[in-house]
Amino acid sequence: MKIQHRYTFPLVTLTAAIVTAASGNVQAADVDFHGYARSGIGTTSGGGDQACFQAAGASAKYRLGNECETYAELGLGSTLFEEEGKSFYFDSLVAYVNEQANDFESLDGDTSDGNTIALRQVNVQATGLVDAAPEATIWAGKRFYQRHDIHMNDFYYWDLSGPGGGIENIDLGIGKLSLAWLRNTSQDNEFPDSQQNLANNTFDVRLAGLSTNPDGQLELGYDYGSATLTKAQDNAGVDPQSGHMLTLEHTQGNWLGGFNKAVVQVANDGMIGSTGKSNTSSTGPQGEMLRLIDHGLVNLSPDIDMLYALIYEDRDLDTGDGQTWMSAGIRPTYYWSETQSTALELGYDRVKPQGSGKDTANLAKLTIAQQWSAGRSAFARPVLRAFATYAHWNGNGYNAASESIEDGESNGVTLGLQAEAWW
Amino acid sequence: MYADKWLAMGLLATLLSGCALAPEPVEEGHVVSTDWLAQSPDCCQGLADLPPTAMQLETRQVLVFDADTPVHAFASGKSPFHALDLPTDVGPVQVEVTSEVMRDRRGSLEVIAPTLLLLDREGRVQRRLDWQAFDYRPSRGLAPDRLTASLGINPSVEAARLVVLTTSEALAATTEVLHPSRARAQARHLADPALTNPRARHVARGEVVLRVSVLGEQGRWSKTRPAGASLPPAVTEGSALDGLAIRRLIRAALKADDIDLAMALAERAEGAGETGTRAWLAEQLRVR
């Protein structure tokens, strides 16, 4: 709203200059700097670097006081053009990983030493270009695409990120429709040339924003994974496994001061996987998967909130190599002030192989962390933490520790300091 | 085996309860009771009689709106207010007004949606900045969700007092606040969560923060000046103007993105005999 002003300016030149300055024609405006980072230091009781604990076969681990690497995502984006309701936004992001073992850790692309760099986003998103759906965004490039995750254990249960393109958020009135084509490439031992890539495609259709009840919305998604072969690959007799995945996610807002998400996913063959990216190679899974998830955040009192997660995933493979993964975790946090809190995280994972004669892996982890954060919230960042973690597992079956703890041991304690930020 | 069953039952129960529970939604446009306001006595006959408060420069000044704050029946409705006398010897100033979203004892969000009135020495309204003109800024770090506005003022006979109040229209409205999960999703490139942003009720009690800085050649903040340096002369009716000084002030206003103030200064300079100031300002705007 314009400020009402008494003064008048009869000069046409001055008025024209004001109009030009106030127009919406913006080119090459401000740059957005966004990202994520975590880093720290730790040790294991008994000696050695900090160990991290994860149940064998589990797709994730409860992360508080249980992250052993430095990981950062640094991104730059900018609205390159904007005029009359049409805009073009460029986004980019590079990810960095290292073992946080030394000062100078070269990111030379050798992933075997845990130090690497990866280009994860380079894309353009344009809005307002489709006359029939001016609210929709068309895009192409490498992109984090509509990811769904559980923060507590860093589990991305619906994530098809990668190179692709599509159109998203077409307003149908009852909800928003998005269509996308994404790619993830793999190898296949049956290829005559081991350097050949298998071009796995995923075609994603999702309808979001379906109102179901007060403060509740439903999102439906269908993913079809398949691969297109070259003539040489076809002649080699490669038979890529296509697959399908259905996702239903209900989000309940105004849920005890927070939110709850209930998810049902069913998939088969090449779409069985942690994120929904297809794997059509000859070594890919064949069978069926059912995954049930419930996770969210609640405010137990003005000074206590709690993250929680429940996961049940059953991979029933034709080869008998499937498994059932069950996971439960809570992270209550007490806020002493706007900047200080104490968090407790209790997590339990159990992975039971499909076949008989194989050991079930279980793991319980308990972490207490004193935190200093910019704000009072489960999602307030940056945050600095001092933590202590205790983990227990069936050591006669496997070793849940990443390092510093011998095979056959069944428990471990770690201590450390960590910083985490996103912006 | 039993752990499997208990876990599955717990998951199923939570899944079903997530859909079945329908917590009481916050009504949009929920009007906070203002009975206390209607019963408060009107302090003054008119705008010219509003009791003044000194405006503090270069510091954070908190304006408290509580039971002890004077109340007046403005044209826009009865409201507690603060009337601040603008400094007359420092030249143009930049005024930043911030109203933070707070939580009441039940945890509900509330905020004062301010309206600003600029009065002349006779108490007549010369300029008005309504609550709709305030920008909403989402929570970032230790800065909470807030409404904020900034305006440049050239203290003079026609700009003598700044009144901070709220209006009946504002009290009937709410402000949409970014859900914390949505802020995280934006930072982490996640799917936009299917969550409705909460709304903060507009209330007439709370705090509004003022930051007033003197505009100078160096920019918006003139916290330090060399000892003995003279301040730019106040631009008052009939005062002798130095062309160089007025253009310094206009440049400072442009640097603060306050085109209104720059135009006002140029108009006054022209009226005081500094011909060509408008054309010079037009050229400055053209090359920005």
XYZ file of C-alpha atoms in Angstrom, chain A residues 19-321:
303
model
C 7.418 5.348 -12.184
C 10.376 3.609 -13.754
C 12.012 3.082 -10.384
C 8.803 1.693 -8.932
C 8.000 -0.643 -11.831
C 8.043 -4.409 -11.444
C 10.644 -4.962 -14.131
C 13.424 -6.721 -12.231
C 16.407 -8.326 -13.828
C 19.263 -10.120 -12.139
C 18.099 -9.248 -8.613
C 19.410 -10.414 -5.240
C 21.177 -13.742 -4.853
C 19.789 -16.241 -2.360
C 22.407 -18.015 -0.324
C 20.957 -21.157 1.200
C 22.230 -24.410 2.561
C 22.783 -26.921 5.292
C 25.816 -27.942 7.293
C 26.844 -30.117 10.185
C 30.251 -30.762 11.661
C 31.821 -31.645 14.941
C 34.143 -33.825 16.931
C 33.637 -36.924 19.003
C 35.225 -39.821 20.752
C 34.315 -43.372 21.751
C 34.593 -44.579 25.277
C 37.469 -47.005 25.280
C 39.374 -45.013 22.691
C 39.332 -43.983 19.078
C 37.301 -41.694 16.932
C 33.568 -41.327 17.414
C 31.601 -44.378 16.340
C 28.158 -44.130 14.811
C 25.582 -46.822 15.360
C 23.139 -48.247 12.811
C 21.286 -51.554 12.728
C 22.400 -53.783 9.883
C 19.898 -53.521 7.036
C 18.133 -50.446 8.421
C 17.777 -47.610 5.939
C 18.420 -44.948 8.565
C 19.687 -44.299 12.065
C 18.498 -41.931 14.730
C 20.819 -39.020 14.230
C 21.101 -37.027 17.475
C 24.623 -37.585 18.754
C 25.046 -40.188 16.041
C 26.567 -38.424 13.034
C 30.230 -38.938 12.321
C 30.919 -36.815 9.265
C 31.016 -33.237 8.153
C 28.367 -32.649 5.541
C 27.459 -29.385 3.931
C 25.228 -28.176 1.137
C 25.947 -24.690 -0.144
C 23.534 -23.254 -2.637
C 23.104 -20.072 -4.613
C 19.933 -19.064 -6.399
C 18.501 -15.990 -7.984
C 15.468 -14.716 -9.838
C 17.059 -14.023 -13.174
C 13.997 -12.507 -14.770
C 10.653 -11.304 -13.506
C 8.068 -9.305 -15.372
C 4.285 -9.166 -15.551
C 3.762 -12.298 -13.495
C 6.403 -14.361 -15.290
C 9.576 -15.318 -13.491
C 12.657 -17.470 -13.999
C 14.535 -18.683 -10.944
C 17.959 -20.332 -11.183
C 19.027 -22.630 -8.346
C 22.281 -24.426 -7.669
C 23.743 -26.497 -4.863
C 26.992 -28.309 -4.210
C 27.355 -30.879 -1.434
C 30.538 -31.607 0.493
C 31.302 -34.610 2.660
C 34.354 -35.415 4.662
C 35.278 -37.556 7.595
C 36.105 -34.599 9.868
C 39.332 -36.315 10.798
C 41.816 -33.619 9.876
C 42.217 -29.987 8.968
C 43.051 -30.419 5.289
C 40.702 -33.014 3.822
C 40.860 -32.992 0.079
C 37.627 -33.308 -1.817
C 39.202 -35.058 -4.745
C 36.225 -37.112 -5.792
C 37.615 -40.346 -4.372
C 34.625 -41.590 -2.452
C 36.535 -44.443 -0.841
C 38.047 -42.138 1.782
C 34.746 -40.523 2.684
C 35.799 -37.109 1.342
C 33.984 -35.964 -1.733
C 32.109 -33.191 -3.454
C 28.931 -33.527 -5.482
C 26.912 -31.233 -7.704
C 23.323 -31.832 -6.610
C 21.294 -28.952 -8.003
C 21.483 -26.935 -11.194
C 18.054 -26.041 -12.496
C 15.743 -23.329 -13.668
C 12.179 -23.001 -12.420
C 9.810 -20.783 -14.355
C 6.406 -19.654 -13.156
C 3.639 -17.906 -15.038
C 4.530 -19.218 -18.488
C 1.575 -21.575 -18.951
C -1.450 -19.487 -19.831
C -3.865 -22.197 -18.745
C -2.129 -22.546 -15.378
C -0.238 -19.358 -14.541
C 0.350 -20.581 -10.988
C 2.218 -23.656 -12.215
C 5.993 -23.961 -12.366
C 7.842 -25.644 -15.208
C 11.376 -26.742 -14.541
C 14.343 -28.641 -15.854
C 17.751 -29.598 -14.543
C 19.174 -31.318 -11.515
C 16.974 -30.785 -8.552
C 15.893 -31.820 -5.054
C 12.378 -32.724 -6.090
C 9.540 -32.481 -3.562
C 11.358 -34.511 -0.927
C 9.574 -36.014 2.046
C 11.639 -36.926 5.075
C 11.714 -37.763 8.747
C 14.121 -35.336 10.391
C 14.902 -37.508 13.430
C 16.592 -40.260 11.468
C 17.312 -38.395 8.228
C 15.148 -40.892 6.347
C 13.944 -39.642 2.987
C 11.069 -41.989 2.326
C 9.905 -40.260 -0.861
C 12.722 -38.669 -2.777
C 13.296 -38.901 -6.501
C 15.837 -36.107 -6.701
C 18.203 -35.977 -9.630
C 18.235 -34.743 -13.194
C 14.769 -34.252 -14.591
C 12.046 -31.900 -15.625
C 8.364 -31.356 -15.275
C 5.522 -29.121 -14.302
C 4.345 -28.735 -10.748
C 1.533 -27.230 -8.698
C -1.138 -27.059 -11.392
C -4.139 -25.892 -9.434
C -7.076 -28.195 -10.172
C -9.251 -26.646 -7.530
C -9.385 -29.748 -5.356
C -5.614 -30.003 -5.186
C -2.364 -29.363 -6.970
C -1.075 -31.684 -9.672
C 2.588 -32.213 -10.444
C 4.161 -34.277 -13.198
C 7.848 -35.050 -13.527
C 10.387 -37.203 -15.317
C 13.532 -37.965 -13.374
C 16.601 -40.049 -13.932
C 18.974 -42.086 -11.845
C 21.631 -44.073 -13.635
C 23.067 -47.411 -12.567
C 25.303 -50.151 -13.843
C 24.398 -53.696 -14.755
C 26.694 -56.723 -14.665
C 24.960 -58.183 -17.658
C 26.064 -55.374 -19.893
C 28.757 -56.401 -22.356
C 30.616 -53.230 -21.455
C 30.915 -52.473 -17.751
C 31.217 -48.762 -18.504
C 27.744 -48.619 -19.948
C 25.063 -46.896 -17.945
C 21.535 -48.097 -17.409
C 19.278 -45.084 -17.813
C 16.652 -45.615 -15.127
C 13.677 -43.309 -15.506
C 10.997 -42.479 -12.981
C 7.758 -40.876 -14.053
C 6.137 -39.168 -11.096
C 2.548 -38.011 -10.766
C 1.297 -36.535 -7.541
C -1.815 -34.732 -6.380
C -1.380 -32.724 -3.213
C -3.508 -30.498 -1.047
C -6.654 -32.642 -0.953
C -8.634 -31.453 2.056
C -9.864 -34.339 4.175
C -10.717 -32.933 7.594
C -10.062 -29.730 9.566
C -6.354 -28.918 9.200
C -5.846 -32.222 7.402
C -4.649 -32.782 3.839
C -3.930 -35.817 1.708
C -1.298 -36.265 -0.974
C -1.419 -39.088 -3.507
C 1.518 -40.131 -5.620
C 2.272 -42.664 -8.303
C 5.742 -43.464 -9.552
C 6.590 -45.691 -12.491
C 10.174 -46.754 -12.923
C 11.567 -48.160 -16.117
C 14.684 -48.037 -18.235
C 15.297 -47.354 -21.881
C 17.994 -49.574 -23.386
C 20.412 -48.841 -26.129
C 20.492 -51.243 -29.026
C 23.655 -52.849 -27.704
C 22.118 -53.315 -24.280
C 19.012 -54.780 -25.835
C 21.062 -57.152 -27.951
C 22.911 -58.256 -24.827
C 19.625 -59.589 -23.515
C 19.391 -57.206 -20.605
C 15.910 -57.328 -19.132
C 15.354 -54.273 -16.957
C 12.777 -54.618 -14.215
C 10.190 -51.890 -14.228
C 8.312 -51.088 -11.066
C 5.469 -49.143 -9.555
C 5.064 -47.269 -6.291
C 1.999 -45.726 -4.721
C 2.250 -43.229 -1.891
C -0.518 -41.870 0.309
C 0.403 -39.264 2.876
C -2.013 -37.606 5.272
C -0.771 -34.495 7.074
C -2.601 -33.305 10.144
C -1.873 -29.752 11.207
C -2.850 -28.149 14.500
C -1.889 -31.504 16.044
C -1.142 -30.884 19.717
C 0.625 -27.708 18.667
C 2.548 -29.435 15.891
C 1.781 -31.851 13.097
C 1.423 -35.554 12.277
C 2.150 -37.336 9.007
C 0.791 -40.798 8.273
C 2.227 -42.495 5.199
C 1.411 -45.675 3.301
C 3.644 -46.785 0.439
C 3.390 -49.906 -1.691
C 5.889 -50.766 -4.373
C 7.104 -53.631 -6.490
C 10.192 -54.750 -8.327
C 12.403 -51.915 -9.494
C 10.668 -49.381 -7.295
C 11.489 -51.136 -4.034
C 13.969 -48.880 -2.341
C 14.517 -46.308 0.317
C 13.481 -43.275 -1.707
C 11.463 -44.441 -4.671
C 14.223 -44.059 -7.230
C 13.946 -46.932 -9.643
C 16.520 -49.679 -9.919
C 15.824 -51.686 -13.011
C 19.154 -53.507 -13.200
C 19.347 -57.262 -13.253
C 20.561 -57.149 -9.642
C 17.627 -54.976 -8.632
C 14.909 -56.233 -6.321
C 11.934 -58.248 -7.483
C 8.984 -58.608 -5.196
C 6.773 -56.313 -3.193
C 7.181 -53.724 -0.495
C 4.805 -52.294 2.067
C 5.908 -49.320 4.131
C 3.925 -47.662 6.916
C 5.194 -44.497 8.567
C 3.883 -42.169 11.198
C 5.941 -39.219 12.338
C 5.513 -35.724 13.610
C 6.034 -33.096 16.253
C 3.927 -32.302 19.298
C 4.094 -29.678 22.013
C 3.734 -31.490 25.326
C 3.839 -28.233 27.296
C 4.921 -24.623 26.711
C 8.496 -25.727 27.437
C 8.593 -29.256 25.999
C 8.158 -30.489 22.456
C 8.745 -33.919 21.016
C 9.626 -35.366 17.637
C 8.514 -38.942 17.085
C 8.671 -41.561 14.370
C 7.317 -45.042 13.738
C 8.298 -47.087 10.678
C 7.250 -50.513 9.475
C 8.709 -51.683 6.180
C 8.295 -55.160 4.731
C 10.312 -56.080 1.638
C 9.088 -59.428 0.386
C 11.525 -60.440 -2.341
C 11.183 -63.362 -4.724
C 14.743 -64.394 -3.935
C 14.017 -64.650 -0.229
C 16.534 -61.900 0.505
